[in-house]
PDB file of C-alpha atoms in Angstrom:
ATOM      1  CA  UNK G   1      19.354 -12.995  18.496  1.00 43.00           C
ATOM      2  CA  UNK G   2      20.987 -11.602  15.084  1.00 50.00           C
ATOM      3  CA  UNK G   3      21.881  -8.016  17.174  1.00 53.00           C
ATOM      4  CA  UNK G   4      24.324 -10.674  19.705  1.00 53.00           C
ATOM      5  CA  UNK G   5      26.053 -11.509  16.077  1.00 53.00           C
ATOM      6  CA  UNK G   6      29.598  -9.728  15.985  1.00 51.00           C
ATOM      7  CA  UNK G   7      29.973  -7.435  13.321  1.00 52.00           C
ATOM      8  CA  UNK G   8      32.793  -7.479  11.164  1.00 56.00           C
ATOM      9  CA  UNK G   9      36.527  -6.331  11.863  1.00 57.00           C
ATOM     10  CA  UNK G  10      36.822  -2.885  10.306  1.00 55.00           C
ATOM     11  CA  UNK G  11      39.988  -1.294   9.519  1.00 56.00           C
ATOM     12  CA  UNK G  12      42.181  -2.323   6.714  1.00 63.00           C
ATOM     13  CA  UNK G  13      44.408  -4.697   9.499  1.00 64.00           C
ATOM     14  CA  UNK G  14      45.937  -7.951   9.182  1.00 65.00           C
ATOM     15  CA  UNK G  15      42.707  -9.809  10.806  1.00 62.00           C
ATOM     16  CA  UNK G  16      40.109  -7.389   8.755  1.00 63.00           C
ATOM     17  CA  UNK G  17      37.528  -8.305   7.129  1.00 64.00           C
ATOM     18  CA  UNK G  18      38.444  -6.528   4.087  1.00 61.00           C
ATOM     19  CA  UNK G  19      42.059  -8.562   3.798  1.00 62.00           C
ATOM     20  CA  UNK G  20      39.940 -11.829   5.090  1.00 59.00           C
ATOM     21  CA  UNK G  21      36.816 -11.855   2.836  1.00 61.00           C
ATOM     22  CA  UNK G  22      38.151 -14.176  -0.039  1.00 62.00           C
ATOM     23  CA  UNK G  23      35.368 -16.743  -0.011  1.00 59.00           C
ATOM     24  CA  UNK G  24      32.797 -13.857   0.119  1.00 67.00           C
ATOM     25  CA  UNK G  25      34.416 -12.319  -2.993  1.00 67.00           C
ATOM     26  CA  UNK G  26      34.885 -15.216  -4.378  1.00 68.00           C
ATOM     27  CA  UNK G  27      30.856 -16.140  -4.186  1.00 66.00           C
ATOM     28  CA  UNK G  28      30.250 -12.789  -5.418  1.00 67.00           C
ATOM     29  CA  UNK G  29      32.049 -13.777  -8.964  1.00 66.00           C
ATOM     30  CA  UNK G  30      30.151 -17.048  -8.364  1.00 71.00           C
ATOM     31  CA  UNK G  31      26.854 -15.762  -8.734  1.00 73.00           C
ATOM     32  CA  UNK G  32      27.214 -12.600 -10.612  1.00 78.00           C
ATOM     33  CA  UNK G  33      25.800 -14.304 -14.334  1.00 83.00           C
ATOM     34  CA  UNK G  34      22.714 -15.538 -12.109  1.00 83.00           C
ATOM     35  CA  UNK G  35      22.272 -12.249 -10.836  1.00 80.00           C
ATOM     36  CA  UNK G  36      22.137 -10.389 -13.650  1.00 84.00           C
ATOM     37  CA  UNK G  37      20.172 -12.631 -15.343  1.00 86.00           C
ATOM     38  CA  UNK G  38      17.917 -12.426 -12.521  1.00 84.00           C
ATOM     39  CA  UNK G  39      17.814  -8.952 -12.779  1.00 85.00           C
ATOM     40  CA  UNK G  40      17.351  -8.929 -16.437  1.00 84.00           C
ATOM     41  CA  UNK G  41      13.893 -10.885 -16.055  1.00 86.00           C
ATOM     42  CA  UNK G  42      12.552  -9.583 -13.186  1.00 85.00           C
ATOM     43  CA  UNK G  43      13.140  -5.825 -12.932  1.00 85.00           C
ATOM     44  CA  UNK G  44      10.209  -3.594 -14.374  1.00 84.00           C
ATOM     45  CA  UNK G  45      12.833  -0.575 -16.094  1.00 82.00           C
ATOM     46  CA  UNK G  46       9.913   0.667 -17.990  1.00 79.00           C
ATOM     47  CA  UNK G  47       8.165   1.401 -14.669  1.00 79.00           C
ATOM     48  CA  UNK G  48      11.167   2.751 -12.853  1.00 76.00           C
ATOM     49  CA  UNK G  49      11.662   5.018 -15.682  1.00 73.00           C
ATOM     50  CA  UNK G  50       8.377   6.278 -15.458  1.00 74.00           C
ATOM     51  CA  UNK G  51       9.091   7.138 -11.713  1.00 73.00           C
ATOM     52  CA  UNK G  52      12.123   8.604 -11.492  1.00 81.00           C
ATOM     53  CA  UNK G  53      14.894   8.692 -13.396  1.00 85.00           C
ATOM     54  CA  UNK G  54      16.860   7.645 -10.230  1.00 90.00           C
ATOM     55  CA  UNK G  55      16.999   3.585  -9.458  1.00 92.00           C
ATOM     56  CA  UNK G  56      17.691   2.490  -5.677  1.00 94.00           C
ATOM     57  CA  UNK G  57      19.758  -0.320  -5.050  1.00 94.00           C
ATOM     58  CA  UNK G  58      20.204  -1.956  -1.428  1.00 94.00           C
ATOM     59  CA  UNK G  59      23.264  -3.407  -0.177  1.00 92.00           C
ATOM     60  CA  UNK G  60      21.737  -5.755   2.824  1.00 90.00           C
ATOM     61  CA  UNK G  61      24.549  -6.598   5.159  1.00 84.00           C
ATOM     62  CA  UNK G  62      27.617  -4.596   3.439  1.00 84.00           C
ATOM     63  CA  UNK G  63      30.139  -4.969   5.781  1.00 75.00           C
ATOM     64  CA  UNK G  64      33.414  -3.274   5.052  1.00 76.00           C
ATOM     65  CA  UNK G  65      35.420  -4.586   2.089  1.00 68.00           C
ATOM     66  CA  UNK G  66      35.454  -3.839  -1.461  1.00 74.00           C
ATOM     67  CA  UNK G  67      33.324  -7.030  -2.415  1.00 76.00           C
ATOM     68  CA  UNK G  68      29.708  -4.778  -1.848  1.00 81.00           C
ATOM     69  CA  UNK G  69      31.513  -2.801  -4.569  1.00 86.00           C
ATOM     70  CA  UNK G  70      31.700  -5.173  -7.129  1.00 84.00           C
ATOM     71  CA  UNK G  71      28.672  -6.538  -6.490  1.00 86.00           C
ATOM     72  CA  UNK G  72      27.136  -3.014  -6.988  1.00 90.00           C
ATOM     73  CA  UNK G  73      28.719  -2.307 -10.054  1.00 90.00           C
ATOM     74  CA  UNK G  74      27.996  -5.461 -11.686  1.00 89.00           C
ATOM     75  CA  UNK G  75      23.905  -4.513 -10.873  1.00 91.00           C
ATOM     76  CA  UNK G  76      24.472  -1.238 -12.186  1.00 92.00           C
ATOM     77  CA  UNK G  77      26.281  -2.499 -15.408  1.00 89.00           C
ATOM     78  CA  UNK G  78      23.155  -5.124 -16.126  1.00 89.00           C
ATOM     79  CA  UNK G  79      20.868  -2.026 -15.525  1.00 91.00           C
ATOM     80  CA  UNK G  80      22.693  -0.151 -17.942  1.00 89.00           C
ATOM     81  CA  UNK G  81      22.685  -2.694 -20.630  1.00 85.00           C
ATOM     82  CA  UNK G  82      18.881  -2.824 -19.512  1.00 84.00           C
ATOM     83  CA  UNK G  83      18.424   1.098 -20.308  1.00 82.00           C
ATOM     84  CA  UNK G  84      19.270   2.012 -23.568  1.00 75.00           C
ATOM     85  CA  UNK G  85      17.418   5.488 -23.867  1.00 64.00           C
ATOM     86  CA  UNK G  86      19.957   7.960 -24.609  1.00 58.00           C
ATOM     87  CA  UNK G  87      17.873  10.905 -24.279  1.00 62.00           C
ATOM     88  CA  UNK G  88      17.238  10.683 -20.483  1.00 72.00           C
ATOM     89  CA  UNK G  89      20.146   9.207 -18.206  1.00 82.00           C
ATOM     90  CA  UNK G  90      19.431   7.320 -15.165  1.00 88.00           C
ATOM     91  CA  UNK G  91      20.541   7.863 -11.894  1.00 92.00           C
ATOM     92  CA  UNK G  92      21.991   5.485  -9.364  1.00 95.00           C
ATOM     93  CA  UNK G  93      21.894   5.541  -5.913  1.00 96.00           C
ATOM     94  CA  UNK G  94      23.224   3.314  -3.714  1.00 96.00           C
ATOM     95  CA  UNK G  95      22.033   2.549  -0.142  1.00 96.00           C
ATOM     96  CA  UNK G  96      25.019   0.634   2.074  1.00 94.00           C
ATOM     97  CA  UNK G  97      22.694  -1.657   4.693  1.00 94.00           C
ATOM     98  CA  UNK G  98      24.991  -3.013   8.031  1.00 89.00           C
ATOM     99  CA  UNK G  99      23.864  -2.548  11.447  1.00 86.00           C
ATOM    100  CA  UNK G 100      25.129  -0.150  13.784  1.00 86.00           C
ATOM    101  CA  UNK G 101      28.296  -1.418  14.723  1.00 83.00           C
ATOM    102  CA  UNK G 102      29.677  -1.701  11.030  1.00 82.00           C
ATOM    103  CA  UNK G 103      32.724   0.413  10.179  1.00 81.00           C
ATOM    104  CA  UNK G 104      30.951   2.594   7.437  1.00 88.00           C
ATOM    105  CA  UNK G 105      34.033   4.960   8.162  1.00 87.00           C
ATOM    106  CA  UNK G 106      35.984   2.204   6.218  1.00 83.00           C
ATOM    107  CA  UNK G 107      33.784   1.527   3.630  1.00 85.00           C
ATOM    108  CA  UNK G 108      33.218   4.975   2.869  1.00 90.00           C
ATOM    109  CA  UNK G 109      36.732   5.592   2.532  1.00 86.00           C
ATOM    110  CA  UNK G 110      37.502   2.796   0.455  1.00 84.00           C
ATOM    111  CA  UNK G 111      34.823   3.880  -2.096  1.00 89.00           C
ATOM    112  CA  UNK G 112      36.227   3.872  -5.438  1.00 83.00           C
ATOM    113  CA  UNK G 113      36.538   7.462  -6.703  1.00 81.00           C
ATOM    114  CA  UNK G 114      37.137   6.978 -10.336  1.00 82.00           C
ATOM    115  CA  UNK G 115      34.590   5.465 -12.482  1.00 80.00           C
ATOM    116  CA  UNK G 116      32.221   5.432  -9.832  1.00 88.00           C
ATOM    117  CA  UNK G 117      28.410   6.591 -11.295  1.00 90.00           C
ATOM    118  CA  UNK G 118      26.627   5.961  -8.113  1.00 95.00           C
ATOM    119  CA  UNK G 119      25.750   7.902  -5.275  1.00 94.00           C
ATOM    120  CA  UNK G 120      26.139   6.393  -1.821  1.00 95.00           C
ATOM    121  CA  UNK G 121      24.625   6.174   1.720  1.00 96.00           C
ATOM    122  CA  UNK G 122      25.082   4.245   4.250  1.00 95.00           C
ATOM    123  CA  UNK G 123      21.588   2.759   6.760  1.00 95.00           C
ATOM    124  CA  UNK G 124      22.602   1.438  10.143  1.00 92.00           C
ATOM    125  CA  UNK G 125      20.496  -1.087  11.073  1.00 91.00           C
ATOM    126  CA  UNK G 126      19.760  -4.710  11.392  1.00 87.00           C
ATOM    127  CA  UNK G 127      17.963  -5.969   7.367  1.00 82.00           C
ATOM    128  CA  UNK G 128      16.176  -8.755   9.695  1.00 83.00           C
ATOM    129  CA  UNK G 129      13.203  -5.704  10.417  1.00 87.00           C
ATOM    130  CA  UNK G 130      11.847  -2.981   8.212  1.00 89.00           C
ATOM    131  CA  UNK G 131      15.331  -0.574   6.698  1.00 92.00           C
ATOM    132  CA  UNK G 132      13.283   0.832   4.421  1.00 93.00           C
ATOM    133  CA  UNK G 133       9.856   2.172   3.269  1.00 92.00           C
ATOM    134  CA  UNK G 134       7.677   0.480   1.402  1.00 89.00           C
ATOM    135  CA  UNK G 135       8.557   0.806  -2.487  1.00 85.00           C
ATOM    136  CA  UNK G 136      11.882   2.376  -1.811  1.00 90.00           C
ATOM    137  CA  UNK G 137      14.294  -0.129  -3.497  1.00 91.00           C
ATOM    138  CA  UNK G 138      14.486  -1.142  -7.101  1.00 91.00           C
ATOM    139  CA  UNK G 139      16.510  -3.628  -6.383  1.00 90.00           C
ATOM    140  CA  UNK G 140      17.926  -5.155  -3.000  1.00 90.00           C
ATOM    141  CA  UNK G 141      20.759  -8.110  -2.464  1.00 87.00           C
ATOM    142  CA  UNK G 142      22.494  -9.590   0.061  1.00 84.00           C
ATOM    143  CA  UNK G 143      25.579 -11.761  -0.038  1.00 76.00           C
ATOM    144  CA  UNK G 144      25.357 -12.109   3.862  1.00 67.00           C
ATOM    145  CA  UNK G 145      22.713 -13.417   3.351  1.00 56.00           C
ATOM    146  CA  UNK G 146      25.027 -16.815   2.025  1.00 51.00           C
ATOM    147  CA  UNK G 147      26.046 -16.918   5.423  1.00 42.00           C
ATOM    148  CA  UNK G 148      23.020 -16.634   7.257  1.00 36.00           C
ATOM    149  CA  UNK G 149      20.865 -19.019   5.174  1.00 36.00           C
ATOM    150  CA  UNK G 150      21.046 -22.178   7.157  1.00 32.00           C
ATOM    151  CA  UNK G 151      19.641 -19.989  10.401  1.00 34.00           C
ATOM    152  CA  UNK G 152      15.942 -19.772  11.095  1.00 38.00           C
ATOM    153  CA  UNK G 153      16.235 -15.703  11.390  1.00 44.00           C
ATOM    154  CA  UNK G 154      16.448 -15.189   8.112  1.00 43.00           C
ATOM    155  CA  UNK G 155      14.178 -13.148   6.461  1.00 48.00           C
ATOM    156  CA  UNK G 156      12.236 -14.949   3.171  1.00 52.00           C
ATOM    157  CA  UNK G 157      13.362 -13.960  -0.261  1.00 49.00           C
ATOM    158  CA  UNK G 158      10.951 -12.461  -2.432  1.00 50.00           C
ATOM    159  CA  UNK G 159      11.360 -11.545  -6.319  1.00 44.00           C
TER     160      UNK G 159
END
């Protein structure tokens, strides 16, 4: 049932979803002090550190406009304040999540190219089955996942 969903309009066009997302980015500014709090008491750095020096973060249901942007930076800058040690920098990397249909050509191309201290991929397919492997992702989000939550696809929401 979520694969008969339409994806997004991509392009940068009067009925886009990237000129037509205002709500979304406007819940995105809604809940970024929750997030990062969340963040803040629930991420393990310590143990990521000890792994890698690279942390994964998961985009679940991107789409195509520059609000997955600023909700990626604002989980890298609570990270950051997170990670103090000087002496070893951590890496980002960024893994976009939409399913196949999703106009990653836009998104890529709207990728901010100053400032930006993340790598970025992009996974095509649908985040209600397995994306990922196990113990992949640091840290994964969705703010599709505000307009999915009343359906009975959804997939539970673990910390």
């Amino acid at each position: 049932m979520a694969e008969s969903i339409s994806p997004m309009n991509g392009g940068s066009g009067r009925y886009s979803y990237a000129r037509n997302s205002t709500w979304q980015r406007n819940w995105a500014h809604a809940v970024e002090d929750s997030m990062k709090e969340a963040i803040m008491e629930n991420l393990d750095l310590q143990k990521v550190v000890c792994d890698s020096n690279t942390l994964v973060v998961a985009d679940l249901g991107c789409s195509v406009g520059p609000n997955t942007f600023y909700a990626v930076e604002s989980i890298i800058e609570a990270v950051q304040r997170m990670y103090c040690n000087k002496s070893r920098q951590l890496e980002f990397q960024v893994m976009f999540n939409d399913r196949m249909g999703n106009d990653f050509n836009t998104l890529f191309a709207s990728l901010p190219e100053h400032g930006r201290n993340y790598s970025a991929a992009a996974v095509a397919a649908s985040f209600y089955g397995r994306v990922f492997p196990p113990s992949s992702i640091h840290i994964a989000y969705s703010l599709a996942g505000t307009a999915v939550k009343s359906t009975t696809m959804a997939p539970p929401m673990r910390w």
